DNA sequence: TTGTATGCGTTATCAA
DNA sequence: TTGATAACGCATACAA
């Protein structure tokens, strides 16, 4: 009653192991009659090839690795759930398994790569963030290991840079640009930007979209006074909003939902009635408006407008391009047709919401 | 420049492969002199045994599997991040890798078990929830596969039941009981319970704690009127709270942060000033209080009191008991001493917070 | 179209 | 204490 193997099946069917192997890996090379007979026996016996034996022979594990970053904020990190699920699902239907690991730092991440490569023979890695002048992508490239990144490559100055490895990212600037346009349509003119004080490339990108849209609308002279940087927390958002409000801002575009949450709270406190218009988007007639980023569950729960990243689509594409790299190298002789985009910038979507009427009329 | 193997190392050192293998797996069986010489060579060459070859030989993959549930709510599901990270970390330091997979249903989950067992040779599984009369645990038990569950076993009627498989859970009743005690200490007497309408064992357990504490405090006669069931959403929480408030409740204990969020919003709207006392916990003098469950990031962000589950500890213990089951079977001859608790009920912690002053004075 | 022989890298068994 | 041999389950080159 133990699990069937190639050998046990072969003797049972009175054919060679090779024939069964061919039925599985090169069906066209075997006569239809025997092929069907073998296939029936495979199904009946519930035979499944052993991945370990196969890996030993082919040097491929059909296994992808990904580092699980520690859950930081919890508000902003809420995106990971969806990304990870879509990633697992996509990998699974592409015939790959997904192995998770932890690392305290990028240096340790590299050491983990090395170990997982040597010990488990992982075929490739998914990186869920990119840093300026990323040592990890350099290492992987030098080692000749396949990988794909969720995040654009940045040079050491934090500027976008060309790279020849596969990556997928979301166009943050387009997101904040869309937020500004939405607020302009609501009648706002003094629209502030509440960003991070870290100077991260991602944050700069989001600020850039705000600048572009404001300039295009003719409010370029406000770019200095209406730009505020704060710590990426609810408290930081409240503090930054106090400054922006004192400079006359009636609406703010934020780099994160944490900041936006703080902004809403601060406005509710300092300007009673700021969100009274439960019936629809508020105008500049004493009304306020806030747009967050990432469209976390918190935003949805509180009626906070936010920029939604297509993380599921990003995850699917990461798998698509990575598996194409892994599977395609051999088949590239046959299908020299184009594969999936090796580099892809996805457009986010601004989700407009009506703030929950959390204050009494 | 290819990776060293047992054979290459052996010829280089002029010893047999077996000796090197022994140095790794049974160091006491090799003479100290040669042992050290081999160990030095291993370190110098950066040799690491191949998991695939090892698995082929030992029939153990050092690999654990876990189904990734689709991110449902996003508010309540926010716990998964922390659980998964702790799980990965614990597995890693126990020498195991973690493989993720997806399934649409519990039946498909079982089919995935079967496939992952046959193909990848996983050593065991972690289940992240338990259902009444769980078919998955029955299947795994029948198959003789090791597993551990985050969640108590329930019989088909949703009552706690004994089972001999390892599990870890958090005592929900103790959590709501603690919530009630906190509210009593604040001066509240009419404390409502806002629970799920699904009749899930987990929900019943949480309701039970409220009942126990209320009865103990002498408010047993209110158990019927102050118990409300609603859909597990923010809107459901608001609706349920309207009912509870109309029955005179000044405080509510909720089965989730989603419900609690809805409760806060509803109270803010219907009772201006309900949370005015920003300076400290509110009393029954016109003040309101809400306690959620799970201590999600949303609760922390909004100053919502909530019951915090020790998910990291739960994850670590799940790995502890599962790896003990896997590793310990052989060593049980030597160390017949007690291992980790095979069944463990962890106590949650009530986190008391001051609501953010989101309404104007 | 099918079968035979060999090796992937490791550990277990046994003999020296 | 160490070494030779076989076997884990599969796929590839080559022969029939």
PDB file of C-alpha atoms in Angstrom, chain B residues 14-182:
ATOM      1  CA  UNK B  14      41.221  11.412   0.794  1.00  0.00           C
ATOM      2  CA  UNK B  15      38.473  10.059   3.017  1.00  0.00           C
ATOM      3  CA  UNK B  16      35.249   8.299   2.147  1.00  0.00           C
ATOM      4  CA  UNK B  17      31.964  10.060   1.584  1.00  0.00           C
ATOM      5  CA  UNK B  18      30.586   8.144   4.483  1.00  0.00           C
ATOM      6  CA  UNK B  19      33.052   9.677   6.891  1.00  0.00           C
ATOM      7  CA  UNK B  20      32.017  13.154   5.903  1.00  0.00           C
ATOM      8  CA  UNK B  21      28.395  12.192   6.206  1.00  0.00           C
ATOM      9  CA  UNK B  22      29.138  10.889   9.669  1.00  0.00           C
ATOM     10  CA  UNK B  23      30.859  14.086  10.668  1.00  0.00           C
ATOM     11  CA  UNK B  24      27.637  15.842   9.803  1.00  0.00           C
ATOM     12  CA  UNK B  25      25.059  13.404  11.135  1.00  0.00           C
ATOM     13  CA  UNK B  26      26.847  11.387  13.802  1.00  0.00           C
ATOM     14  CA  UNK B  27      29.955  13.307  14.844  1.00  0.00           C
ATOM     15  CA  UNK B  28      30.587  11.060  17.852  1.00  0.00           C
ATOM     16  CA  UNK B  29      31.296   8.156  15.560  1.00  0.00           C
ATOM     17  CA  UNK B  30      34.351   9.735  14.031  1.00  0.00           C
ATOM     18  CA  UNK B  31      37.813  10.236  15.486  1.00  0.00           C
ATOM     19  CA  UNK B  32      38.298  13.800  16.761  1.00  0.00           C
ATOM     20  CA  UNK B  33      41.358  14.370  14.604  1.00  0.00           C
ATOM     21  CA  UNK B  34      39.682  13.513  11.316  1.00  0.00           C
ATOM     22  CA  UNK B  35      36.474  15.109  12.444  1.00  0.00           C
ATOM     23  CA  UNK B  36      38.173  18.438  12.851  1.00  0.00           C
ATOM     24  CA  UNK B  37      40.011  18.098   9.594  1.00  0.00           C
ATOM     25  CA  UNK B  38      36.750  17.357   7.794  1.00  0.00           C
ATOM     26  CA  UNK B  39      34.893  20.143   9.544  1.00  0.00           C
ATOM     27  CA  UNK B  40      37.554  22.610   8.508  1.00  0.00           C
ATOM     28  CA  UNK B  41      37.299  21.456   4.917  1.00  0.00           C
ATOM     29  CA  UNK B  42      33.524  21.704   4.997  1.00  0.00           C
ATOM     30  CA  UNK B  43      33.701  25.253   6.248  1.00  0.00           C
ATOM     31  CA  UNK B  44      36.414  26.203   3.783  1.00  0.00           C
ATOM     32  CA  UNK B  45      34.579  24.786   0.813  1.00  0.00           C
ATOM     33  CA  UNK B  46      31.239  26.117   1.989  1.00  0.00           C
ATOM     34  CA  UNK B  47      29.770  22.683   1.560  1.00  0.00           C
ATOM     35  CA  UNK B  48      26.049  22.252   2.252  1.00  0.00           C
ATOM     36  CA  UNK B  49      24.201  18.952   1.879  1.00  0.00           C
ATOM     37  CA  UNK B  50      21.575  18.875  -0.840  1.00  0.00           C
ATOM     38  CA  UNK B  51      18.080  18.722   0.584  1.00  0.00           C
ATOM     39  CA  UNK B  52      16.776  16.840  -2.432  1.00  0.00           C
ATOM     40  CA  UNK B  53      19.335  14.067  -2.177  1.00  0.00           C
ATOM     41  CA  UNK B  54      18.856  13.890   1.528  1.00  0.00           C
ATOM     42  CA  UNK B  55      15.092  13.709   1.117  1.00  0.00           C
ATOM     43  CA  UNK B  56      15.395  10.962  -1.455  1.00  0.00           C
ATOM     44  CA  UNK B  57      17.344   8.932   0.999  1.00  0.00           C
ATOM     45  CA  UNK B  58      15.660   9.764   4.293  1.00  0.00           C
ATOM     46  CA  UNK B  59      12.096  10.340   3.064  1.00  0.00           C
ATOM     47  CA  UNK B  60      11.996  13.565   4.996  1.00  0.00           C
ATOM     48  CA  UNK B  61      11.842  16.972   3.364  1.00  0.00           C
ATOM     49  CA  UNK B  62      12.219  19.242   6.393  1.00  0.00           C
ATOM     50  CA  UNK B  63       9.397  21.157   4.825  1.00  0.00           C
ATOM     51  CA  UNK B  64       6.091  22.190   6.383  1.00  0.00           C
ATOM     52  CA  UNK B  65       2.995  23.263   4.499  1.00  0.00           C
ATOM     53  CA  UNK B  66       0.360  25.832   5.232  1.00  0.00           C
ATOM     54  CA  UNK B  67      -2.713  26.948   3.360  1.00  0.00           C
ATOM     55  CA  UNK B  68      -2.979  30.664   2.852  1.00  0.00           C
ATOM     56  CA  UNK B  69      -6.590  31.697   3.282  1.00  0.00           C
ATOM     57  CA  UNK B  70      -7.848  34.433   1.000  1.00  0.00           C
ATOM     58  CA  UNK B  71      -7.670  37.805   2.718  1.00  0.00           C
ATOM     59  CA  UNK B  72     -11.288  38.354   3.608  1.00  0.00           C
ATOM     60  CA  UNK B  73     -12.150  41.429   5.531  1.00  0.00           C
ATOM     61  CA  UNK B  74      -8.736  42.939   5.803  1.00  0.00           C
ATOM     62  CA  UNK B  75      -9.553  44.437   9.150  1.00  0.00           C
ATOM     63  CA  UNK B  76      -9.909  41.193  10.998  1.00  0.00           C
ATOM     64  CA  UNK B  77      -7.532  39.319   8.744  1.00  0.00           C
ATOM     65  CA  UNK B  78      -4.789  41.720   9.712  1.00  0.00           C
ATOM     66  CA  UNK B  79      -3.646  39.218  12.299  1.00  0.00           C
ATOM     67  CA  UNK B  80      -2.337  36.839   9.679  1.00  0.00           C
ATOM     68  CA  UNK B  81       0.723  38.950   8.905  1.00  0.00           C
ATOM     69  CA  UNK B  82       2.069  38.603  12.386  1.00  0.00           C
ATOM     70  CA  UNK B  83       1.175  34.947  12.702  1.00  0.00           C
ATOM     71  CA  UNK B  84       2.805  34.067   9.424  1.00  0.00           C
ATOM     72  CA  UNK B  85       5.980  35.944  10.157  1.00  0.00           C
ATOM     73  CA  UNK B  86       6.394  34.354  13.559  1.00  0.00           C
ATOM     74  CA  UNK B  87       5.627  30.974  12.060  1.00  0.00           C
ATOM     75  CA  UNK B  88       8.215  31.340   9.325  1.00  0.00           C
ATOM     76  CA  UNK B  89      10.805  32.540  11.757  1.00  0.00           C
ATOM     77  CA  UNK B  90      10.162  29.698  14.191  1.00  0.00           C
ATOM     78  CA  UNK B  91      10.176  27.073  11.457  1.00  0.00           C
ATOM     79  CA  UNK B  92      13.403  28.459  10.090  1.00  0.00           C
ATOM     80  CA  UNK B  93      15.212  28.302  13.378  1.00  0.00           C
ATOM     81  CA  UNK B  94      13.952  24.768  13.897  1.00  0.00           C
ATOM     82  CA  UNK B  95      15.574  23.815  10.606  1.00  0.00           C
ATOM     83  CA  UNK B  96      12.360  23.579   8.616  1.00  0.00           C
ATOM     84  CA  UNK B  97      11.237  25.439   5.536  1.00  0.00           C
ATOM     85  CA  UNK B  98       7.696  26.648   5.042  1.00  0.00           C
ATOM     86  CA  UNK B  99       5.720  26.044   1.851  1.00  0.00           C
ATOM     87  CA  UNK B 100       2.566  27.998   1.134  1.00  0.00           C
ATOM     88  CA  UNK B 101      -0.383  26.887  -0.932  1.00  0.00           C
ATOM     89  CA  UNK B 102      -3.893  28.019  -1.793  1.00  0.00           C
ATOM     90  CA  UNK B 103      -7.213  26.202  -1.788  1.00  0.00           C
ATOM     91  CA  UNK B 104     -10.741  27.323  -2.501  1.00  0.00           C
ATOM     92  CA  UNK B 105     -12.362  25.021   0.015  1.00  0.00           C
ATOM     93  CA  UNK B 106     -11.553  22.574   2.753  1.00  0.00           C
ATOM     94  CA  UNK B 107     -12.104  19.699   0.319  1.00  0.00           C
ATOM     95  CA  UNK B 108      -9.573  21.181  -2.048  1.00  0.00           C
ATOM     96  CA  UNK B 109      -7.266  21.736   0.881  1.00  0.00           C
ATOM     97  CA  UNK B 110      -7.311  18.000   1.471  1.00  0.00           C
ATOM     98  CA  UNK B 111      -6.551  17.321  -2.171  1.00  0.00           C
ATOM     99  CA  UNK B 112      -3.623  19.705  -1.869  1.00  0.00           C
ATOM    100  CA  UNK B 113      -2.372  17.868   1.190  1.00  0.00           C
ATOM    101  CA  UNK B 114      -2.406  14.663  -0.777  1.00  0.00           C
ATOM    102  CA  UNK B 115      -0.564  16.160  -3.684  1.00  0.00           C
ATOM    103  CA  UNK B 116       2.007  17.996  -1.600  1.00  0.00           C
ATOM    104  CA  UNK B 117       2.611  14.872   0.413  1.00  0.00           C
ATOM    105  CA  UNK B 118       3.144  12.716  -2.672  1.00  0.00           C
ATOM    106  CA  UNK B 119       5.016  15.190  -4.804  1.00  0.00           C
ATOM    107  CA  UNK B 120       6.984  17.362  -2.422  1.00  0.00           C
ATOM    108  CA  UNK B 121       7.062  14.989   0.514  1.00  0.00           C
ATOM    109  CA  UNK B 122       6.083  17.610   3.073  1.00  0.00           C
ATOM    110  CA  UNK B 123       6.669  16.459   6.624  1.00  0.00           C
ATOM    111  CA  UNK B 124       3.680  18.138   8.195  1.00  0.00           C
ATOM    112  CA  UNK B 125       1.052  20.836   8.012  1.00  0.00           C
ATOM    113  CA  UNK B 126      -0.099  23.836   9.982  1.00  0.00           C
ATOM    114  CA  UNK B 127      -3.830  24.546   9.977  1.00  0.00           C
ATOM    115  CA  UNK B 128      -4.825  28.106  10.770  1.00  0.00           C
ATOM    116  CA  UNK B 129      -8.416  27.515  11.710  1.00  0.00           C
ATOM    117  CA  UNK B 130     -10.606  24.742  12.946  1.00  0.00           C
ATOM    118  CA  UNK B 131     -14.165  24.004  11.930  1.00  0.00           C
ATOM    119  CA  UNK B 132     -16.821  21.911  13.658  1.00  0.00           C
ATOM    120  CA  UNK B 133     -16.194  18.237  12.953  1.00  0.00           C
ATOM    121  CA  UNK B 134     -13.153  19.119  10.877  1.00  0.00           C
ATOM    122  CA  UNK B 135     -12.724  16.836   7.874  1.00  0.00           C
ATOM    123  CA  UNK B 136      -9.159  17.983   7.356  1.00  0.00           C
ATOM    124  CA  UNK B 137      -7.868  16.876  10.728  1.00  0.00           C
ATOM    125  CA  UNK B 138      -9.665  13.557  10.307  1.00  0.00           C
ATOM    126  CA  UNK B 139      -8.011  13.037   6.941  1.00  0.00           C
ATOM    127  CA  UNK B 140      -4.556  13.951   8.191  1.00  0.00           C
ATOM    128  CA  UNK B 141      -4.933  11.729  11.209  1.00  0.00           C
ATOM    129  CA  UNK B 142      -6.087   8.795   9.099  1.00  0.00           C
ATOM    130  CA  UNK B 143      -3.166   9.276   6.769  1.00  0.00           C
ATOM    131  CA  UNK B 144      -0.766   9.454   9.673  1.00  0.00           C
ATOM    132  CA  UNK B 145       0.554  12.865   8.738  1.00  0.00           C
ATOM    133  CA  UNK B 146       1.843  15.204  11.410  1.00  0.00           C
ATOM    134  CA  UNK B 147       0.005  18.478  11.866  1.00  0.00           C
ATOM    135  CA  UNK B 148      -0.847  21.171  14.388  1.00  0.00           C
ATOM    136  CA  UNK B 149      -3.821  23.474  14.467  1.00  0.00           C
ATOM    137  CA  UNK B 150      -4.267  27.066  15.520  1.00  0.00           C
ATOM    138  CA  UNK B 151      -7.783  26.647  16.848  1.00  0.00           C
ATOM    139  CA  UNK B 152      -9.515  24.246  19.210  1.00  0.00           C
ATOM    140  CA  UNK B 153     -11.346  21.183  17.922  1.00  0.00           C
ATOM    141  CA  UNK B 154     -15.147  21.505  17.934  1.00  0.00           C
ATOM    142  CA  UNK B 155     -17.710  18.769  17.592  1.00  0.00           C
ATOM    143  CA  UNK B 156     -20.451  18.942  14.983  1.00  0.00           C
ATOM    144  CA  UNK B 157     -22.620  20.913  17.383  1.00  0.00           C
ATOM    145  CA  UNK B 158     -19.926  23.531  17.801  1.00  0.00           C
ATOM    146  CA  UNK B 159     -18.992  22.455  21.304  1.00  0.00           C
ATOM    147  CA  UNK B 160     -15.402  22.017  22.498  1.00  0.00           C
ATOM    148  CA  UNK B 161     -14.336  18.428  22.139  1.00  0.00           C
ATOM    149  CA  UNK B 162     -11.306  16.392  23.082  1.00  0.00           C
ATOM    150  CA  UNK B 163      -8.909  15.395  20.338  1.00  0.00           C
ATOM    151  CA  UNK B 164      -5.477  13.882  20.430  1.00  0.00           C
ATOM    152  CA  UNK B 165      -3.812  16.060  17.836  1.00  0.00           C
ATOM    153  CA  UNK B 166      -1.712  19.072  18.795  1.00  0.00           C
ATOM    154  CA  UNK B 167      -3.463  22.421  18.842  1.00  0.00           C
ATOM    155  CA  UNK B 168      -3.009  25.916  20.190  1.00  0.00           C
ATOM    156  CA  UNK B 169      -5.769  28.409  20.708  1.00  0.00           C
ATOM    157  CA  UNK B 170      -6.547  31.676  22.419  1.00  0.00           C
ATOM    158  CA  UNK B 171      -9.154  31.753  25.153  1.00  0.00           C
ATOM    159  CA  UNK B 172     -11.746  34.061  23.644  1.00  0.00           C
ATOM    160  CA  UNK B 173     -14.096  33.831  26.600  1.00  0.00           C
ATOM    161  CA  UNK B 174     -11.338  34.987  28.911  1.00  0.00           C
ATOM    162  CA  UNK B 175     -10.831  37.942  26.593  1.00  0.00           C
ATOM    163  CA  UNK B 176     -14.416  39.169  26.621  1.00  0.00           C
ATOM    164  CA  UNK B 177     -14.590  38.452  30.320  1.00  0.00           C
ATOM    165  CA  UNK B 178     -11.643  40.772  30.799  1.00  0.00           C
ATOM    166  CA  UNK B 179     -13.314  43.390  28.631  1.00  0.00           C
ATOM    167  CA  UNK B 180     -16.416  43.346  30.788  1.00  0.00           C
ATOM    168  CA  UNK B 181     -14.350  43.653  33.941  1.00  0.00           C
ATOM    169  CA  UNK B 182     -12.564  46.651  32.519  1.00  0.00           C
TER     170      UNK B 182
END
